[in-house]
mmCIF file of C-alpha atoms in Angstrom:
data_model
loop_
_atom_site.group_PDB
_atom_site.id
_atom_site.type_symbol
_atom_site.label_atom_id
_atom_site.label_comp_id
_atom_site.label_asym_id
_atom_site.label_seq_id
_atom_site.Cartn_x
_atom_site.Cartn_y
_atom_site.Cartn_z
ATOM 1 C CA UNK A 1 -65.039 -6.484 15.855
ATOM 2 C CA UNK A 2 -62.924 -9.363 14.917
ATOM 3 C CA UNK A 3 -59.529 -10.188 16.955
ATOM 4 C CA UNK A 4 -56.682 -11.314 15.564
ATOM 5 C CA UNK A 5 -55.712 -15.553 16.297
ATOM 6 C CA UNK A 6 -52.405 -16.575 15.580
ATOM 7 C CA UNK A 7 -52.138 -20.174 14.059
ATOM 8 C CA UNK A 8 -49.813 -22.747 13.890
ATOM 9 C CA UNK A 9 -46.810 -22.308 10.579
ATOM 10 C CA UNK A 10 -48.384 -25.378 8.652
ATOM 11 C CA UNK A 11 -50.957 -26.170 6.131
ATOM 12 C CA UNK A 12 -54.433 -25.592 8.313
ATOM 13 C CA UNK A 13 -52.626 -22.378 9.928
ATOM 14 C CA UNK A 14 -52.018 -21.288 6.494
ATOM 15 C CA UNK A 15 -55.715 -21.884 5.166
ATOM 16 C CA UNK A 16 -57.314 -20.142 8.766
ATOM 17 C CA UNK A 17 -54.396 -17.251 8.270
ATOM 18 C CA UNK A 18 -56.196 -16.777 4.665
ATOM 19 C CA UNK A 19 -59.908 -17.065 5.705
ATOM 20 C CA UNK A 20 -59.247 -14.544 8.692
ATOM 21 C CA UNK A 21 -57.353 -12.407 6.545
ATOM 22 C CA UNK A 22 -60.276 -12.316 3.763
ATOM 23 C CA UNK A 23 -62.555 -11.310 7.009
ATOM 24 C CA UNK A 24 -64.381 -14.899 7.880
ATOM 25 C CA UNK A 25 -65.561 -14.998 11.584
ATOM 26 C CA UNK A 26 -63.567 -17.857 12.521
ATOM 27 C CA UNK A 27 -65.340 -18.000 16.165
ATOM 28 C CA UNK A 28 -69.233 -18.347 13.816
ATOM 29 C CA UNK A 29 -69.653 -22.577 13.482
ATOM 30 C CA UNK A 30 -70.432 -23.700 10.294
ATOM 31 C CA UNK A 31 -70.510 -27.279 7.996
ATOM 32 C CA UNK A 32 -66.864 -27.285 7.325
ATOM 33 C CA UNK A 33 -66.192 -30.350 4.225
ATOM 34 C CA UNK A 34 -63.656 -32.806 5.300
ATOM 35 C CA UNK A 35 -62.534 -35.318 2.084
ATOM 36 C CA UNK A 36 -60.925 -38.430 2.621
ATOM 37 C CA UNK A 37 -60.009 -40.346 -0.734
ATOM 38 C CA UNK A 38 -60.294 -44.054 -0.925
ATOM 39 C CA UNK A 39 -58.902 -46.884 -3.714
ATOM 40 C CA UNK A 40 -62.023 -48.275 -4.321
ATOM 41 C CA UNK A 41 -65.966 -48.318 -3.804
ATOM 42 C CA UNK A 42 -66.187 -51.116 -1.268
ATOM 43 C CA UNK A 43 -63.273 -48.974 1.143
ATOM 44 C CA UNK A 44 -65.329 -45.898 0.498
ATOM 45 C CA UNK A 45 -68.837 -47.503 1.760
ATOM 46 C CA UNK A 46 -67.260 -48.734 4.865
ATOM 47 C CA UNK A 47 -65.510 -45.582 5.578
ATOM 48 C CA UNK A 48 -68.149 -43.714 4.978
ATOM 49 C CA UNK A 49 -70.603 -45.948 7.347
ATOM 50 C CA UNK A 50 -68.298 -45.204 10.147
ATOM 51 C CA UNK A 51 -69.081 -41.869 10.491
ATOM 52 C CA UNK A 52 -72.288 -41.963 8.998
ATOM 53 C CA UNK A 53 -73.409 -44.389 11.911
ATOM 54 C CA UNK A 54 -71.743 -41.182 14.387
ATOM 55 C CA UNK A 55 -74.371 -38.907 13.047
ATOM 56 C CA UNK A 56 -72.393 -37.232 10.197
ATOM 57 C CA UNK A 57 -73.456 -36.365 6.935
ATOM 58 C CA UNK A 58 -71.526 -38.134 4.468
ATOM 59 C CA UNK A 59 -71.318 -38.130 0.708
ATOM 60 C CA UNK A 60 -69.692 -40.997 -2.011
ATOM 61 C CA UNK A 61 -68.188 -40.143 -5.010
ATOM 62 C CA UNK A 62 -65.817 -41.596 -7.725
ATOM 63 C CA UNK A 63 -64.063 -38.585 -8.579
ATOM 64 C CA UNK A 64 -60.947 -39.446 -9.895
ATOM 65 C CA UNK A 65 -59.354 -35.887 -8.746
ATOM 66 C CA UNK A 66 -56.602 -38.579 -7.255
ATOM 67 C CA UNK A 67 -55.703 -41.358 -9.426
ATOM 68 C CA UNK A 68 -54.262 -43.901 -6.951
ATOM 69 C CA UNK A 69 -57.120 -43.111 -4.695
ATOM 70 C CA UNK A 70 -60.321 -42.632 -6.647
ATOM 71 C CA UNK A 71 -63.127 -42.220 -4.586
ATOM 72 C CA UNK A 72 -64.117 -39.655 -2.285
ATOM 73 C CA UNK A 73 -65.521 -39.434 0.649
ATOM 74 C CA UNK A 74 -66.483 -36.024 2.098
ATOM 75 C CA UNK A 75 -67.703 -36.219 6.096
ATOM 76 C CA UNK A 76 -69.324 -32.618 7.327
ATOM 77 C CA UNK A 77 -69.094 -31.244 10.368
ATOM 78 C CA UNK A 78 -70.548 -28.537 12.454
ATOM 79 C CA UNK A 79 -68.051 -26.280 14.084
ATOM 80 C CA UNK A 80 -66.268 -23.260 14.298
ATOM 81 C CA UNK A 81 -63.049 -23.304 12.065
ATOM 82 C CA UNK A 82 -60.582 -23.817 15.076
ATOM 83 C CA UNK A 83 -57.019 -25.162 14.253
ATOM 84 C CA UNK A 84 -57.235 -27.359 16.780
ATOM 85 C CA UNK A 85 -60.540 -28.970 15.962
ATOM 86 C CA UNK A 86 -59.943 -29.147 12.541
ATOM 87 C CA UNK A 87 -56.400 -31.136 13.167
ATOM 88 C CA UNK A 88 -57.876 -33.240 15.274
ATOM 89 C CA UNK A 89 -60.912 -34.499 13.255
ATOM 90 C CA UNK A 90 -58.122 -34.791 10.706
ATOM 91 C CA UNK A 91 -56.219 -37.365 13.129
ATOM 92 C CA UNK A 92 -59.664 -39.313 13.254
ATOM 93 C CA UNK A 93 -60.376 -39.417 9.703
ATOM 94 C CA UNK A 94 -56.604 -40.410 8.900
ATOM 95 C CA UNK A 95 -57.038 -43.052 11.740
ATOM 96 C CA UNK A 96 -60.169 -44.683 10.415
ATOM 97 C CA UNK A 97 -58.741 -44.025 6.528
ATOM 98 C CA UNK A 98 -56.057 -46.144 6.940
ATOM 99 C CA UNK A 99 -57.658 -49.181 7.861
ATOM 100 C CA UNK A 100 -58.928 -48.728 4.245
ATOM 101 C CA UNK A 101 -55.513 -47.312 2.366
ATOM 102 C CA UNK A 102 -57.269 -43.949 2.314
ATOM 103 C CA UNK A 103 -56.017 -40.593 3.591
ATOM 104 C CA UNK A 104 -57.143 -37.295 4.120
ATOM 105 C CA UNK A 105 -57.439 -34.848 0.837
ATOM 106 C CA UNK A 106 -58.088 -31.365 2.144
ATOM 107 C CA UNK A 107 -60.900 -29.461 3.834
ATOM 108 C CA UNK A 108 -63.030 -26.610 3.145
ATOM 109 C CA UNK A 109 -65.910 -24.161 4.254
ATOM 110 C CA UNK A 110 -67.742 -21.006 3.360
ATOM 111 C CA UNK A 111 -67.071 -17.892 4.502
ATOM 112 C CA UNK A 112 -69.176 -16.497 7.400
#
């Protein structure tokens, strides 16, 4: 039986407010996609080494979904789909992206 968790009125509440609603376990960890976009290659190789050297799972890519910001970098992590640990590994990813002129683009998970 799944209970009911309120979230937060903004973006990630909306998204969690969605997935429970659809019927995800939200308390059942999973890799949950976090993308950060980048202007260039050389910003999106030292991002991406940050977290890479943390034990992360990173991927590269020139996407062009963003065209100010090219290049995306998605960093996966294991957890549940909390709001609060998803906003705050948001706050780090925004952190480290800005060194670079980077910010975050979005998350995303499958269903469990």
């Amino acid at each position: 039986m799944n209970r009911t968790i309120t979230f937060p009125d903004d973006e990630n509440g909306d998204v969690l407010r969605r997935m429970q609603a659809n019927g995800d376990d939200l308390l059942k960890p999973r890799d949950i996609d976090f993308t950060v976009v980048l202007p260039d290659e050389p910003a999106a190789l030292s991002f991406s080494a940050q977290f890479s050297a943390h034990g992360y799972q990173v991927k590269v890519n020139e996407s062009g979904v963003v065209d100010s910001l090219p290049w995306d970098v998605v960093v996966v992590k294991h957890m549940a789909p909390t709001h609060s640990g998803i906003t705050q590994f948001e706050a780090a990813l925004q952190a480290a992206a800005s060194a670079f002129a980077g910010r975050n683009d979005g998350w995303g998970c499958f269903e469990q």
